[in-house]
XYZ file of C-alpha atoms in Angstrom:
406
model
C 32.177 17.574 -6.743
C 32.347 21.482 -4.735
C 33.452 24.354 -7.316
C 36.747 25.486 -7.066
C 37.786 29.481 -6.785
C 39.101 30.341 -9.547
C 41.894 33.063 -9.529
C 40.076 36.105 -9.548
C 37.392 35.197 -7.680
C 40.155 34.502 -4.586
C 41.270 37.632 -5.300
C 38.148 39.498 -4.926
C 38.250 37.149 -1.353
C 40.907 38.772 -0.482
C 40.346 42.409 -0.863
C 36.959 41.702 0.516
C 38.475 40.188 4.244
C 41.092 43.321 4.190
C 38.395 45.754 3.525
C 36.328 43.868 6.549
C 39.248 43.539 8.843
C 41.014 46.950 8.365
C 41.695 49.076 11.498
C 42.765 52.412 10.816
C 43.837 53.733 13.746
C 46.205 50.955 14.526
C 49.422 53.353 15.251
C 48.006 54.370 18.615
C 48.247 50.627 19.176
C 51.244 50.058 16.985
C 50.820 46.207 17.087
C 50.494 43.332 14.931
C 48.683 42.910 12.877
C 48.051 46.344 12.839
C 45.901 47.837 10.277
C 44.165 44.421 10.152
C 42.499 43.245 12.755
C 40.170 39.510 11.704
C 37.785 39.324 15.081
C 36.431 35.460 15.659
C 32.348 35.155 16.732
C 31.619 32.135 18.838
C 28.347 31.355 20.857
C 29.210 30.935 24.745
C 25.361 30.725 25.521
C 23.054 29.343 23.347
C 21.673 32.557 22.210
C 22.823 34.482 24.687
C 26.040 35.078 25.177
C 28.910 35.524 22.375
C 32.562 36.273 22.878
C 34.964 37.866 19.912
C 38.392 37.332 19.919
C 40.772 39.365 17.429
C 45.022 39.234 18.178
C 47.759 40.923 19.293
C 51.626 40.916 19.416
C 54.593 42.063 19.053
C 57.520 40.347 16.802
C 54.606 36.756 16.255
C 54.371 36.896 19.974
C 50.332 36.921 19.481
C 48.648 36.140 21.712
C 43.659 36.232 22.064
C 42.494 39.693 23.208
C 38.444 39.169 23.389
C 35.518 40.658 23.910
C 32.119 39.450 25.830
C 28.343 40.314 24.734
C 25.987 39.147 26.838
C 21.510 39.045 25.931
C 19.578 40.939 28.363
C 16.353 40.616 29.219
C 13.633 41.258 27.874
C 15.483 43.010 24.663
C 19.499 44.231 24.798
C 23.003 43.700 24.979
C 26.041 44.500 26.643
C 29.069 44.441 25.759
C 32.491 43.714 28.187
C 35.940 45.275 27.317
C 35.604 46.049 23.634
C 37.685 45.521 20.449
C 38.360 47.005 17.506
C 35.566 48.002 16.067
C 36.687 46.734 12.468
C 33.784 46.461 9.447
C 33.991 42.944 10.150
C 33.178 43.295 14.307
C 30.509 45.837 13.883
C 28.773 44.210 11.705
C 29.070 40.541 13.320
C 26.887 42.466 16.409
C 24.810 44.505 14.282
C 23.589 41.091 13.119
C 23.011 40.097 17.374
C 21.304 43.500 17.511
C 19.053 42.356 14.764
C 18.079 40.028 16.759
C 18.168 40.197 20.167
C 18.006 44.342 20.640
C 20.122 46.679 20.235
C 24.131 47.454 21.836
C 22.915 49.379 25.502
C 26.013 49.084 28.079
C 29.639 49.142 27.545
C 32.076 48.161 30.507
C 35.858 49.463 30.093
C 36.893 46.957 32.888
C 40.274 48.110 33.524
C 42.802 50.746 33.966
C 46.331 49.507 32.820
C 45.862 47.454 29.675
C 46.019 50.254 27.480
C 44.657 47.339 24.670
C 41.433 47.170 25.973
C 41.507 50.668 26.563
C 42.269 52.279 23.039
C 39.253 50.489 21.988
C 35.958 52.279 24.237
C 35.806 55.148 22.959
C 36.128 54.359 19.048
C 33.497 51.065 20.203
C 31.003 53.876 21.257
C 30.827 55.910 18.899
C 29.227 53.452 16.173
C 26.768 52.712 19.454
C 25.506 56.391 20.028
C 22.201 54.626 22.403
C 24.652 53.079 24.365
C 25.296 54.736 27.919
C 29.009 53.554 28.472
C 30.558 53.066 31.910
C 34.337 52.899 33.000
C 36.443 50.988 35.586
C 37.562 54.347 38.061
C 40.569 55.975 38.909
C 41.356 56.331 35.243
C 44.368 57.517 33.874
C 46.739 57.931 31.082
C 50.235 58.416 30.085
C 52.608 60.933 29.768
C 49.335 63.621 30.071
C 46.902 62.249 32.409
C 44.072 63.012 29.912
C 40.261 63.671 31.182
C 38.044 60.993 29.374
C 36.379 63.270 27.051
C 40.265 63.991 25.817
C 40.341 59.788 25.343
C 37.803 59.283 23.225
C 34.789 58.769 25.436
C 31.559 60.961 24.804
C 31.335 62.556 27.444
C 27.429 63.035 27.760
C 27.299 58.758 28.156
C 29.765 57.627 29.957
C 30.067 57.053 34.064
C 32.873 55.750 36.280
C 32.149 53.249 38.420
C 31.605 53.771 41.469
C 31.097 51.733 45.118
C 27.394 51.355 45.820
C 26.929 53.070 42.326
C 23.308 51.236 41.250
C 23.248 50.287 37.711
C 20.617 49.669 35.072
C 21.596 46.030 34.852
C 21.748 45.397 38.665
C 19.119 43.033 37.916
C 20.466 40.841 35.976
C 23.932 41.714 36.759
C 26.795 41.861 40.137
C 30.514 43.300 39.607
C 33.323 43.876 41.830
C 36.076 46.639 40.946
C 39.425 44.799 41.757
C 41.154 48.091 43.392
C 43.059 50.328 43.271
C 46.380 49.138 43.519
C 48.886 51.573 43.228
C 52.199 50.934 41.360
C 54.113 53.392 39.462
C 52.277 55.827 36.065
C 49.483 54.884 37.428
C 46.581 52.193 40.040
C 45.822 48.593 38.010
C 41.670 48.403 39.050
C 39.327 45.763 37.436
C 35.961 45.341 37.326
C 34.681 42.006 37.194
C 31.055 41.370 36.333
C 28.713 38.030 36.720
C 25.565 36.971 34.790
C 23.247 34.863 37.299
C 21.768 33.806 34.532
C 23.851 31.485 33.059
C 26.082 31.729 36.269
C 28.913 33.508 34.336
C 31.837 35.562 35.097
C 33.484 38.077 33.039
C 37.130 38.614 33.906
C 39.489 40.812 31.711
C 42.963 39.975 33.130
C 42.691 38.216 36.227
C 42.973 34.808 35.616
C 43.877 32.720 32.133
C 43.866 29.313 31.253
C 47.175 28.321 28.207
C 44.909 25.404 25.554
C 47.052 23.490 24.192
C 46.081 23.515 20.941
C 46.378 27.565 19.380
C 43.368 29.191 19.834
C 41.359 29.656 17.162
C 41.525 32.984 16.053
C 44.908 32.552 15.332
C 44.207 29.718 12.591
C 42.762 32.736 10.507
C 46.910 33.742 10.018
C 48.843 30.865 10.937
C 52.225 33.176 9.874
C 53.022 33.778 13.993
C 52.585 30.255 15.045
C 54.924 28.755 11.509
C 57.425 31.386 12.409
C 57.685 30.427 16.223
C 57.929 26.415 15.218
C 61.201 27.260 13.745
C 64.626 26.261 15.054
C 66.707 27.865 13.325
C 66.316 31.270 10.612
C 67.384 29.007 7.610
C 64.162 26.372 7.415
C 61.480 26.849 5.326
C 57.630 28.218 7.614
C 55.852 24.986 6.288
C 52.065 24.910 7.644
C 50.906 21.552 9.554
C 49.198 21.230 12.481
C 52.157 20.204 15.052
C 54.268 23.367 13.416
C 51.547 25.311 14.373
C 50.917 23.728 17.541
C 55.047 24.366 18.210
C 54.933 27.385 17.348
C 51.777 28.611 20.129
C 54.079 26.581 22.343
C 56.404 28.749 22.461
C 54.960 31.868 21.981
C 52.657 31.375 24.639
C 55.988 30.924 27.111
C 57.360 34.359 25.709
C 54.377 36.011 26.243
C 54.229 35.429 29.462
C 57.734 34.920 30.897
C 59.351 37.297 28.379
C 62.473 34.912 28.486
C 62.109 32.034 28.872
C 64.286 29.917 31.259
C 64.614 27.393 27.940
C 65.780 30.232 25.672
C 69.312 31.663 23.998
C 69.273 35.029 22.819
C 72.225 34.618 19.928
C 74.300 37.357 19.508
C 73.589 39.736 16.651
C 76.582 39.178 15.047
C 75.107 35.350 15.145
C 71.754 36.381 13.788
C 72.936 38.376 11.547
C 74.616 36.124 9.683
C 72.060 33.089 9.852
C 69.711 36.054 7.850
C 71.496 35.246 5.198
C 70.637 31.820 4.376
C 66.970 32.630 5.100
C 64.558 31.419 2.688
C 62.424 34.626 2.525
C 64.292 37.328 3.439
C 61.215 39.808 3.287
C 60.576 42.219 5.366
C 57.133 40.323 6.981
C 60.059 37.666 8.135
C 61.720 40.551 9.381
C 64.584 40.919 6.609
C 65.584 36.736 7.470
C 66.120 37.778 10.864
C 65.642 35.158 13.726
C 67.350 35.622 16.947
C 66.073 32.351 19.285
C 67.772 29.268 19.920
C 65.412 26.567 22.212
C 67.316 24.285 24.375
C 66.080 20.922 23.832
C 63.754 20.331 26.821
C 61.654 23.968 25.897
C 58.784 21.263 26.322
C 59.218 21.327 29.695
C 58.571 24.812 30.304
C 55.448 24.487 28.104
C 53.667 21.912 29.705
C 54.502 23.258 33.463
C 52.419 26.912 32.203
C 49.914 24.412 30.529
C 49.318 22.671 33.544
C 46.239 20.516 32.331
C 44.735 23.525 31.011
C 44.413 24.629 34.937
C 43.329 28.676 35.458
C 46.270 30.663 37.140
C 46.986 33.435 37.346
C 49.888 35.096 35.032
C 53.209 35.582 36.675
C 53.569 39.158 36.242
C 50.725 39.603 38.053
C 52.076 36.851 40.822
C 55.550 38.871 40.595
C 54.710 43.115 39.680
C 51.096 43.871 40.863
C 49.103 41.598 43.325
C 51.658 41.396 46.087
C 51.652 45.286 46.284
C 48.557 45.308 48.089
C 47.068 41.401 49.465
C 44.669 43.054 51.127
C 42.622 44.526 48.477
C 43.038 41.334 46.285
C 42.208 38.486 48.689
C 39.244 40.892 49.795
C 37.837 41.361 46.128
C 38.281 37.431 46.332
C 35.968 37.297 48.600
C 32.944 38.501 46.599
C 33.583 37.335 44.163
C 33.615 33.808 45.503
C 29.939 34.842 47.206
C 28.481 34.824 43.566
C 28.051 31.005 42.236
C 29.409 31.054 38.699
C 30.185 27.533 36.432
C 32.229 29.353 34.342
C 35.031 32.086 33.730
C 35.179 34.418 30.233
C 38.589 36.004 30.571
C 39.997 38.555 27.680
C 42.211 36.221 27.200
C 43.397 32.934 26.153
C 40.977 30.399 26.910
C 37.838 30.351 27.056
C 35.585 29.614 28.789
C 37.362 28.156 31.318
C 35.024 26.264 33.242
C 35.694 26.611 36.784
C 34.131 27.719 39.988
C 34.559 29.487 43.224
C 36.145 27.569 45.066
C 38.505 26.829 42.292
C 38.985 30.240 41.621
C 40.332 30.936 45.680
C 42.740 28.596 44.578
C 45.026 30.225 42.230
C 44.769 33.307 43.924
C 46.826 30.698 47.178
C 50.158 32.088 45.692
C 48.861 35.430 48.412
C 48.902 33.568 51.599
C 51.812 33.171 54.351
C 52.531 29.413 53.884
C 52.882 29.384 49.613
C 56.652 30.741 49.673
C 55.907 29.476 45.843
C 52.255 30.175 45.418
C 49.747 27.756 44.201
C 51.823 27.335 41.142
C 53.806 24.196 39.769
C 55.970 25.976 37.241
C 59.651 25.965 37.694
C 60.686 28.841 39.848
C 63.585 29.289 37.208
C 60.773 30.634 35.587
C 60.784 33.915 37.299
C 64.044 34.724 37.224
C 63.880 37.649 34.559
C 60.173 38.825 36.582
C 62.006 38.946 39.931
C 65.045 40.399 37.966
C 62.344 43.381 36.495
C 60.999 43.382 40.111
C 63.567 44.569 41.372
C 64.971 46.760 38.813
C 61.271 48.369 39.036
C 61.410 48.993 42.684
C 65.218 50.189 43.296
C 64.555 53.259 40.366
C 60.930 54.160 42.457
C 59.458 53.356 39.860
C 56.870 51.192 41.299
C 56.770 50.147 45.384
C 57.630 47.045 46.880
C 56.261 43.937 47.562
C 53.768 43.500 50.948
C 55.458 41.395 53.521
C 53.948 37.992 53.672
C 52.094 38.198 57.375
C 49.985 36.073 58.954
C-alpha cells in the first residue's frame, strides 16, 4: 500500500515548488501567475525535440506559452522562443545539456509578442556560451531602445538578415514573415524547419485549440474552475467536466475578447452577486464574477475547436495579416517548399500533425474569393475585432487593410 504524505511533508513540497517556480521579474509583464511559473517539459520526438510549457493570462484567462528545444548534431541544443528561466525550467534544460551538450543557439522569433521577447535576455544570461539570433526590425514602446538595453548580451547577439549564413544551416531552414507595417512597430516572425524530424517551429501564426485543457493548466486548475461557473455564488468544484468547461470558455475569451455568447452584467449587479460568493478573498477577486453566458455558448466553442483543425488566430486575420497580403503569401510559398509533417507553435496544442497542403489552406482567408476566409466560425464572433479594427484605423494607430484583389 502506498504511503500517505504527512502534512509536514506536503508543506516542504509546496515550499520547494514555490522556490522552483519563482520568477522575480514578473512586474515587467504583470500577468498571472505572476511570480510563480510552473514549467511542463515534454518529449515530442524521442531524444531530439522537447517542449517547455508555462502559462499566463489576465483575469484567469490563461493560455500556454511554449519554448522548444532541438538537439543538434553532433552535439548541442538550439532553443526557440525562450520562456521564463525559472529554477525549474533551467534545471530541466540542464538535464538535456548533461546528455546532449550545451545550449549553443537561442532564437528570439518575433518582434511583437512581449510575452516572448521579455524572457530572451534573462534566459540568454543563464547560458553564457550560447549565441543569440533575433528577428529583424525589433522595436520597443514607449521608447525604441537598443537591444543591449533590453537585456540582450551585446557581444553574443546578432540580428537575422536575408541571405545570412547561420551556423546551424546544415540542419535547419528558416524564413522570415514580414515586416508587416503596423502602428507602433512592424510584425515579424521567424519560422524554423528542422529537416531531420520534418518539424516546423512557429510562434504565433498558427494555432490549434485542444478540446481538453492543455496539460500545463492542470498544474494549477484554479483558472479553469473559476471560469467554469455560471454565477458568482457557485463554489469551485474540481471535476474533469468543470476543467473542460472552464477551458472552453477561456479559449473563447482568448480568441475573441468579447465572445458573442457572453453578456457582461452591470457593475451594480456584479457587486450585488459578489456579496453571496462563497470565496471573497483577493485570489477570487473579492467574489466578483462579471460574466453571464448564453445557453448556447458551447456551440461557439465547437466552431472554434473545429475538430482540432489548425487555423490563423482571428486577431491576426482581422488586424495584421490583411495589411500586407503579398508579404504573407510570399512567406507561405517559402514555408510550403519544406516537407514538414508536424508543426509546433508557441501556444495551445502541440505538436499539430499537418503538412504543406494543410498549412497553405489555413491562410485561404487571404484570397479574394474567400470573403470570410477558410474559417468555419460564425461572422458574429468577429464583430468586436472588426469594431476594434475600425477604431484603430480611424485614430491612425494602424493602417487600413489592403483591398482584396485577384
